[in-house]
């Protein structure tokens, strides 16, 4: 377990809105809790696909093999549940605003992804759609903490494969302004 | 300039919602455009502080020395304006939904921050509040692209200082579930 601590130091030093550090990382290692997380996500995702979400959404995301991936959630060594703190409740009910909390924590996750890869581990970013309230309760988080992402972390399986996604070419994502503009 | 291209390869490979890659990076290198960016941000920030935003906001962020920092924006070698694509307009007016676009691009920025640091360069994350429409027009971006962050990138000045911010201790951001839960 100690090997995963260094992953957090980049995150601790990540820039964030008004230096509020609006994040909590729940690190799940014991098998029983991992199974409960998987069960919650499977149940909610089944409802997402069959009832909650429209046909457009189902078609837009089905290429990702989401359901198949969830069944393996409890097989990885560590699950990191990433919670954003949308505000902070202080004593006497005073609220502290967390500016740009979603941007801040997502940037922190980007740094964490780099750290995970540098450590020789693998992960993927999953969004536990509509499973937030149950996961928050299971993991004992506060009402002002909302789950953003769930990262399964571990070593790749011997027979692991990754989708052969085509990326946009560099010129489609980067535009250079290097001339004198009149 | 070429030295900055490798920074984008991490971004190109970043995971994102439904593989939409909802980002455009405007890289500003010429001095004239950098001056125009700085001028827009200075003008809009003056209005933010004096008129638009309330006393609470001004007090919450004033420790960051924001105004002082903006004056140096045009001195750095490169400005990276990060635009999120909230959707994509295809031919015939068809719209493609970009799920989780803000989370996706913020994670990509996190990877980019790691790459910038690995390249021996420095940056900081700034949010050009209310300057979006003018920056979008200056840089010729589309109506469905919204500015998220502006990253000044370059080598640190010889006399550069950084604020001595206290970070939360590890136990305040990380919670470990490593026991069998009944």
Tab-separated table of C-alpha atoms in Angstrom:
chain	number	residue	atom	x	y	z
A	1	UNK	CA	0.000	0.000	0.000
A	2	UNK	CA	2.754	2.431	0.853
A	3	UNK	CA	3.805	2.371	-2.787
A	4	UNK	CA	0.719	4.358	-3.694
A	5	UNK	CA	1.363	7.265	-1.322
A	6	UNK	CA	3.843	9.037	-3.602
A	7	UNK	CA	1.079	9.369	-6.188
A	8	UNK	CA	-0.518	11.950	-3.955
A	9	UNK	CA	2.371	14.336	-3.645
A	10	UNK	CA	1.906	15.744	-7.125
A	11	UNK	CA	-1.728	16.229	-6.271
A	12	UNK	CA	-0.882	17.992	-3.022
A	13	UNK	CA	1.155	20.482	-4.995
A	14	UNK	CA	-1.362	20.986	-7.751
A	15	UNK	CA	-2.558	24.500	-8.443
A	16	UNK	CA	-6.236	25.031	-7.677
A	17	UNK	CA	-8.864	27.753	-7.409
A	18	UNK	CA	-8.053	30.196	-4.577
A	19	UNK	CA	-5.889	27.465	-2.993
A	20	UNK	CA	-8.918	25.619	-1.593
A	21	UNK	CA	-7.591	22.118	-2.461
A	22	UNK	CA	-11.157	20.911	-2.969
A	23	UNK	CA	-10.527	17.167	-3.127
A	24	UNK	CA	-10.778	13.941	-1.181
A	25	UNK	CA	-9.387	10.652	-2.463
A	26	UNK	CA	-10.943	7.518	-1.010
A	27	UNK	CA	-8.536	4.668	-1.534
A	28	UNK	CA	-10.259	1.297	-1.406
A	29	UNK	CA	-8.023	-1.706	-0.876
A	30	UNK	CA	-10.048	-4.319	0.969
A	31	UNK	CA	-11.852	-6.847	-1.170
A	32	UNK	CA	-15.210	-6.572	0.531
A	33	UNK	CA	-15.531	-2.839	-0.083
A	34	UNK	CA	-14.291	-3.221	-3.647
A	35	UNK	CA	-17.041	-5.770	-4.288
A	36	UNK	CA	-19.635	-3.395	-2.838
A	37	UNK	CA	-18.395	-0.569	-5.086
A	38	UNK	CA	-18.591	-2.813	-8.122
A	39	UNK	CA	-22.088	-3.957	-7.209
A	40	UNK	CA	-23.356	-0.389	-6.806
A	41	UNK	CA	-21.887	0.685	-10.125
A	42	UNK	CA	-23.222	-2.345	-11.988
A	43	UNK	CA	-26.709	-1.832	-10.611
A	44	UNK	CA	-26.816	1.883	-11.376
A	45	UNK	CA	-25.324	1.468	-14.817
A	46	UNK	CA	-27.893	-1.158	-15.708
A	47	UNK	CA	-30.593	1.393	-14.846
A	48	UNK	CA	-28.725	4.075	-16.829
A	49	UNK	CA	-28.672	1.929	-19.948
A	50	UNK	CA	-32.149	0.482	-19.654
A	51	UNK	CA	-34.180	3.325	-18.217
A	52	UNK	CA	-32.541	6.602	-17.261
A	53	UNK	CA	-30.603	7.618	-20.323
A	54	UNK	CA	-31.842	8.099	-23.885
A	55	UNK	CA	-30.963	6.161	-26.975
A	56	UNK	CA	-28.532	8.884	-28.127
A	57	UNK	CA	-26.434	8.549	-24.974
A	58	UNK	CA	-26.413	4.759	-25.162
A	59	UNK	CA	-25.234	4.845	-28.776
A	60	UNK	CA	-22.653	7.559	-28.135
A	61	UNK	CA	-20.830	5.637	-25.419
A	62	UNK	CA	-21.395	1.976	-26.244
A	63	UNK	CA	-18.112	1.639	-28.170
A	64	UNK	CA	-16.223	2.011	-24.907
A	65	UNK	CA	-17.232	-1.405	-23.566
A	66	UNK	CA	-18.291	0.177	-20.288
A	67	UNK	CA	-20.308	-2.681	-18.842
A	68	UNK	CA	-17.586	-5.209	-19.497
A	69	UNK	CA	-15.047	-2.987	-17.763
A	70	UNK	CA	-17.130	-2.633	-14.632
A	71	UNK	CA	-17.155	-6.376	-14.010
A	72	UNK	CA	-13.417	-6.195	-13.520
A	73	UNK	CA	-13.527	-3.306	-11.070
A	74	UNK	CA	-13.143	-5.486	-8.009
A	75	UNK	CA	-10.217	-7.426	-9.494
A	76	UNK	CA	-7.768	-4.515	-9.434
A	77	UNK	CA	-5.620	-3.987	-6.373
A	78	UNK	CA	-6.830	-0.466	-5.619
A	79	UNK	CA	-9.829	1.686	-6.389
A	80	UNK	CA	-9.397	5.429	-6.021
A	81	UNK	CA	-12.724	7.228	-5.643
A	82	UNK	CA	-12.176	10.905	-6.423
A	83	UNK	CA	-14.520	13.287	-4.622
A	84	UNK	CA	-14.750	16.991	-5.368
A	85	UNK	CA	-15.669	19.238	-2.471
A	86	UNK	CA	-18.155	21.675	-3.924
A	87	UNK	CA	-17.848	23.785	-0.762
A	88	UNK	CA	-16.569	23.428	2.761
A	89	UNK	CA	-18.812	23.505	5.812
A	90	UNK	CA	-17.019	25.105	8.711
A	91	UNK	CA	-18.075	25.223	12.303
A	92	UNK	CA	-21.281	27.159	13.027
A	93	UNK	CA	-22.535	26.268	9.552
A	94	UNK	CA	-20.380	28.844	7.772
A	95	UNK	CA	-19.734	27.881	4.154
A	96	UNK	CA	-16.501	28.409	2.276
A	97	UNK	CA	-16.867	28.709	-1.481
A	98	UNK	CA	-14.685	26.400	-3.546
A	99	UNK	CA	-14.124	28.303	-6.775
A	100	UNK	CA	-13.470	26.195	-9.887
A	101	UNK	CA	-13.615	23.008	-7.812
A	102	UNK	CA	-14.283	20.693	-10.745
A	103	UNK	CA	-11.521	22.183	-12.897
A	104	UNK	CA	-9.087	22.094	-9.962
A	105	UNK	CA	-9.650	18.475	-9.065
A	106	UNK	CA	-9.627	17.344	-12.695
A	107	UNK	CA	-6.221	18.983	-13.196
A	108	UNK	CA	-5.061	17.172	-10.048
A	109	UNK	CA	-6.310	13.901	-11.519
A	110	UNK	CA	-4.295	14.609	-14.678
A	111	UNK	CA	-1.158	14.940	-12.562
A	112	UNK	CA	-2.129	11.768	-10.732
A	113	UNK	CA	-2.505	9.900	-14.040
A	114	UNK	CA	1.033	10.941	-14.973
A	115	UNK	CA	2.261	9.744	-11.553
A	116	UNK	CA	0.427	6.424	-11.875
A	117	UNK	CA	2.005	5.811	-15.258
A	118	UNK	CA	5.446	6.839	-14.021
A	119	UNK	CA	5.058	4.313	-11.197
A	120	UNK	CA	4.565	1.533	-13.763
A	121	UNK	CA	0.913	1.088	-12.867
A	122	UNK	CA	-2.103	1.434	-15.139
A	123	UNK	CA	-5.542	2.940	-14.702
A	124	UNK	CA	-8.466	4.279	-16.674
A	125	UNK	CA	-10.856	7.111	-15.912
A	126	UNK	CA	-14.413	5.978	-15.230
A	127	UNK	CA	-17.399	8.131	-14.346
A	128	UNK	CA	-19.838	6.372	-11.988
A	129	UNK	CA	-22.931	8.029	-13.407
A	130	UNK	CA	-25.800	8.209	-10.893
A	131	UNK	CA	-23.914	6.014	-8.427
A	132	UNK	CA	-22.629	9.002	-6.457
A	133	UNK	CA	-25.020	9.067	-3.495
A	134	UNK	CA	-24.611	5.342	-2.748
A	135	UNK	CA	-20.819	5.463	-3.111
A	136	UNK	CA	-20.648	8.529	-0.891
A	137	UNK	CA	-22.620	6.700	1.779
A	138	UNK	CA	-20.568	3.507	1.454
A	139	UNK	CA	-17.297	5.414	1.787
A	140	UNK	CA	-18.522	7.701	4.558
A	141	UNK	CA	-18.009	10.995	2.754
A	142	UNK	CA	-19.718	14.299	3.510
A	143	UNK	CA	-22.836	15.652	1.819
A	144	UNK	CA	-20.856	18.433	0.136
A	145	UNK	CA	-18.513	15.920	-1.502
A	146	UNK	CA	-19.552	14.666	-4.929
A	147	UNK	CA	-17.919	11.773	-6.713
A	148	UNK	CA	-16.176	12.840	-9.900
A	149	UNK	CA	-14.250	9.791	-11.074
A	150	UNK	CA	-13.393	6.269	-10.057
A	151	UNK	CA	-9.896	5.093	-10.965
A	152	UNK	CA	-9.124	1.377	-10.850
A	153	UNK	CA	-5.359	1.160	-10.318
A	154	UNK	CA	-3.023	-1.811	-10.537
A	155	UNK	CA	-0.773	-3.784	-12.817
A	156	UNK	CA	-2.116	-4.649	-16.242
A	157	UNK	CA	-3.345	-8.227	-16.650
A	158	UNK	CA	-1.156	-10.442	-18.821
A	159	UNK	CA	-3.873	-10.595	-21.462
A	160	UNK	CA	-4.906	-6.937	-21.176
A	161	UNK	CA	-5.861	-5.119	-24.365
A	162	UNK	CA	-6.629	-1.475	-24.992
A	163	UNK	CA	-8.983	-0.029	-27.612
A	164	UNK	CA	-7.197	1.163	-30.749
A	165	UNK	CA	-8.612	4.681	-30.664
A	166	UNK	CA	-7.661	7.130	-33.375
A	167	UNK	CA	-6.532	10.503	-32.046
A	168	UNK	CA	-7.060	13.824	-33.710
A	169	UNK	CA	-3.890	14.995	-35.478
A	170	UNK	CA	-1.868	17.682	-33.731
A	171	UNK	CA	-2.981	20.417	-36.123
A	172	UNK	CA	-6.611	19.790	-35.160
A	173	UNK	CA	-6.025	20.474	-31.491
A	174	UNK	CA	-3.264	23.086	-31.628
A	175	UNK	CA	-3.338	26.417	-33.358
A	176	UNK	CA	-0.197	28.507	-33.520
A	177	UNK	CA	-0.167	32.307	-33.411
A	178	UNK	CA	3.380	33.120	-34.317
A	179	UNK	CA	3.062	36.008	-36.734
A	180	UNK	CA	2.644	39.697	-36.158
A	181	UNK	CA	-1.073	40.386	-36.157
A	182	UNK	CA	-2.106	43.742	-37.589
B	1	UNK	CA	9.009	26.738	-30.886
B	2	UNK	CA	9.345	23.107	-31.845
B	3	UNK	CA	10.384	22.347	-28.301
B	4	UNK	CA	6.823	22.906	-27.152
B	5	UNK	CA	5.224	20.361	-29.499
B	6	UNK	CA	6.063	17.317	-27.368
B	7	UNK	CA	3.943	18.820	-24.587
B	8	UNK	CA	0.907	17.989	-26.644
B	9	UNK	CA	1.469	14.313	-27.101
B	10	UNK	CA	0.431	13.484	-23.564
B	11	UNK	CA	-2.668	15.539	-24.156
B	12	UNK	CA	-3.438	13.728	-27.399
B	13	UNK	CA	-3.406	10.464	-25.506
B	14	UNK	CA	-5.433	11.682	-22.565
B	15	UNK	CA	-8.605	9.813	-21.711
B	16	UNK	CA	-11.759	11.856	-22.218
B	17	UNK	CA	-15.522	11.546	-22.242
B	18	UNK	CA	-16.710	9.261	-25.056
B	19	UNK	CA	-13.389	9.914	-26.855
B	20	UNK	CA	-14.549	13.328	-28.089
B	21	UNK	CA	-11.190	15.063	-27.403
B	22	UNK	CA	-13.024	18.320	-26.707
B	23	UNK	CA	-10.072	20.709	-26.684
B	24	UNK	CA	-8.271	23.342	-28.679
B	25	UNK	CA	-4.989	24.868	-27.588
B	26	UNK	CA	-4.176	28.287	-28.999
B	27	UNK	CA	-0.458	28.813	-28.719
B	28	UNK	CA	0.466	32.484	-28.821
B	29	UNK	CA	4.078	33.292	-29.569
B	30	UNK	CA	4.152	36.634	-31.352
B	31	UNK	CA	4.606	39.665	-29.154
B	32	UNK	CA	1.816	41.724	-30.610
B	33	UNK	CA	-0.852	39.113	-29.889
B	34	UNK	CA	0.571	38.493	-26.421
B	35	UNK	CA	0.240	42.204	-25.670
B	36	UNK	CA	-3.369	42.168	-26.874
B	37	UNK	CA	-4.152	39.164	-24.654
B	38	UNK	CA	-2.608	40.909	-21.658
B	39	UNK	CA	-4.533	44.091	-22.365
B	40	UNK	CA	-7.872	42.255	-22.593
B	41	UNK	CA	-7.254	40.411	-19.354
B	42	UNK	CA	-6.130	43.508	-17.497
B	43	UNK	CA	-9.164	45.458	-18.610
B	44	UNK	CA	-11.648	42.722	-17.761
B	45	UNK	CA	-10.024	41.969	-14.428
B	46	UNK	CA	-10.167	45.623	-13.442
B	47	UNK	CA	-13.921	45.523	-14.068
B	48	UNK	CA	-14.169	42.221	-12.133
B	49	UNK	CA	-12.517	43.723	-9.092
B	50	UNK	CA	-14.171	47.130	-9.193
B	51	UNK	CA	-17.678	46.366	-10.407
B	52	UNK	CA	-18.672	42.834	-11.372
B	53	UNK	CA	-17.676	40.727	-8.415
B	54	UNK	CA	-18.695	41.093	-4.799
B	55	UNK	CA	-16.557	41.916	-1.778
B	56	UNK	CA	-16.445	38.242	-0.744
B	57	UNK	CA	-14.878	37.161	-4.024
B	58	UNK	CA	-12.346	39.995	-3.955
B	59	UNK	CA	-11.270	39.066	-0.415
B	60	UNK	CA	-11.177	35.332	-1.165
B	61	UNK	CA	-8.728	35.643	-4.025
B	62	UNK	CA	-6.682	38.743	-3.263
B	63	UNK	CA	-3.857	36.778	-1.581
B	64	UNK	CA	-2.919	35.348	-4.982
B	65	UNK	CA	-1.516	38.631	-6.311
B	66	UNK	CA	-3.565	38.205	-9.478
B	67	UNK	CA	-3.287	41.705	-10.867
B	68	UNK	CA	0.457	41.794	-10.446
B	69	UNK	CA	0.788	38.489	-12.277
B	70	UNK	CA	-1.219	39.652	-15.260
B	71	UNK	CA	1.188	42.504	-15.965
B	72	UNK	CA	3.844	39.888	-16.692
B	73	UNK	CA	1.682	37.862	-19.068
B	74	UNK	CA	3.202	39.331	-22.211
B	75	UNK	CA	6.768	38.816	-20.961
B	76	UNK	CA	6.697	35.024	-21.125
B	77	UNK	CA	7.763	33.276	-24.296
B	78	UNK	CA	4.488	31.451	-24.894
B	79	UNK	CA	0.856	31.799	-23.865
B	80	UNK	CA	-1.314	28.702	-24.156
B	81	UNK	CA	-5.005	29.565	-24.265
B	82	UNK	CA	-6.974	26.421	-23.440
B	83	UNK	CA	-10.425	26.228	-25.015
B	84	UNK	CA	-12.992	23.588	-24.161
B	85	UNK	CA	-15.339	22.573	-26.946
B	86	UNK	CA	-18.719	22.340	-25.267
B	87	UNK	CA	-20.066	20.631	-28.384
B	88	UNK	CA	-19.088	20.157	-31.997
B	89	UNK	CA	-21.012	21.647	-34.884
B	90	UNK	CA	-20.904	19.336	-37.859
B	91	UNK	CA	-21.996	20.033	-41.367
B	92	UNK	CA	-25.704	20.693	-41.853
B	93	UNK	CA	-25.863	22.103	-38.326
B	94	UNK	CA	-25.826	18.717	-36.604
B	95	UNK	CA	-24.486	18.929	-33.046
B	96	UNK	CA	-22.284	16.349	-31.381
B	97	UNK	CA	-22.522	16.284	-27.609
B	98	UNK	CA	-19.240	16.517	-25.737
B	99	UNK	CA	-19.858	14.633	-22.511
B	100	UNK	CA	-17.791	15.701	-19.519
B	101	UNK	CA	-15.932	18.247	-21.643
B	102	UNK	CA	-14.725	20.353	-18.719
B	103	UNK	CA	-13.482	17.352	-16.741
B	104	UNK	CA	-11.798	15.883	-19.828
B	105	UNK	CA	-9.896	19.001	-20.771
B	106	UNK	CA	-8.894	19.741	-17.183
B	107	UNK	CA	-7.380	16.253	-16.874
B	108	UNK	CA	-5.536	16.927	-20.141
B	109	UNK	CA	-4.226	20.174	-18.665
B	110	UNK	CA	-2.976	18.231	-15.642
B	111	UNK	CA	-0.976	15.957	-17.941
B	112	UNK	CA	0.269	19.026	-19.771
B	113	UNK	CA	1.439	20.599	-16.495
B	114	UNK	CA	3.460	17.466	-15.783
B	115	UNK	CA	4.947	17.623	-19.299
B	116	UNK	CA	5.783	21.330	-18.942
B	117	UNK	CA	7.586	20.667	-15.681
B	118	UNK	CA	9.412	17.657	-17.132
B	119	UNK	CA	10.597	19.891	-19.987
B	120	UNK	CA	12.229	22.231	-17.469
B	121	UNK	CA	9.712	24.998	-18.122
B	122	UNK	CA	7.383	26.668	-15.651
B	123	UNK	CA	3.785	27.806	-15.828
B	124	UNK	CA	0.845	28.694	-13.630
B	125	UNK	CA	-2.860	28.165	-14.154
B	126	UNK	CA	-4.822	31.386	-14.631
B	127	UNK	CA	-8.533	31.757	-15.258
B	128	UNK	CA	-9.344	34.737	-17.490
B	129	UNK	CA	-12.673	35.505	-15.828
B	130	UNK	CA	-15.105	37.315	-18.133
B	131	UNK	CA	-12.405	37.787	-20.770
B	132	UNK	CA	-13.553	34.745	-22.746
B	133	UNK	CA	-15.575	36.358	-25.546
B	134	UNK	CA	-12.875	38.915	-26.392
B	135	UNK	CA	-10.090	36.298	-26.294
B	136	UNK	CA	-12.117	33.937	-28.445
B	137	UNK	CA	-12.573	36.687	-31.024
B	138	UNK	CA	-8.901	37.714	-30.912
B	139	UNK	CA	-7.735	34.132	-31.429
B	140	UNK	CA	-10.348	33.299	-34.047
B	141	UNK	CA	-12.008	30.430	-32.206
B	142	UNK	CA	-15.508	29.095	-32.771
B	143	UNK	CA	-18.624	30.087	-30.847
B	144	UNK	CA	-18.862	26.649	-29.202
B	145	UNK	CA	-15.349	26.954	-27.793
B	146	UNK	CA	-15.071	28.507	-24.320
B	147	UNK	CA	-11.834	29.564	-22.742
B	148	UNK	CA	-11.013	27.530	-19.652
B	149	UNK	CA	-7.480	28.509	-18.686
B	150	UNK	CA	-4.583	30.620	-19.849
B	151	UNK	CA	-1.141	29.161	-19.198
B	152	UNK	CA	1.884	31.452	-19.473
B	153	UNK	CA	4.812	29.141	-20.251
B	154	UNK	CA	8.533	29.834	-20.254
B	155	UNK	CA	11.668	29.770	-18.181
B	156	UNK	CA	11.463	31.234	-14.704
B	157	UNK	CA	12.924	34.726	-14.307
B	158	UNK	CA	16.172	34.886	-12.335
B	159	UNK	CA	14.400	36.737	-9.536
B	160	UNK	CA	11.201	34.653	-9.662
B	161	UNK	CA	9.506	33.841	-6.363
B	162	UNK	CA	6.572	31.578	-5.592
B	163	UNK	CA	4.032	31.991	-2.787
B	164	UNK	CA	4.784	29.840	0.255
B	165	UNK	CA	1.384	28.134	0.349
B	166	UNK	CA	0.680	25.592	3.057
B	167	UNK	CA	-0.762	22.343	1.732
B	168	UNK	CA	-3.268	20.149	3.516
B	169	UNK	CA	-1.553	17.153	5.116
B	170	UNK	CA	-1.917	13.830	3.298
B	171	UNK	CA	-4.406	12.451	5.806
B	172	UNK	CA	-6.763	15.338	5.075
B	173	UNK	CA	-7.013	14.533	1.385
B	174	UNK	CA	-6.648	10.755	1.412
B	175	UNK	CA	-8.799	8.257	3.232
B	176	UNK	CA	-7.813	4.624	3.233
B	177	UNK	CA	-10.303	1.734	3.221
B	178	UNK	CA	-8.099	-1.243	3.910
B	179	UNK	CA	-10.085	-3.291	6.426
B	180	UNK	CA	-12.840	-5.793	5.967
B	181	UNK	CA	-16.108	-3.880	6.234
B	182	UNK	CA	-18.982	-5.791	7.826
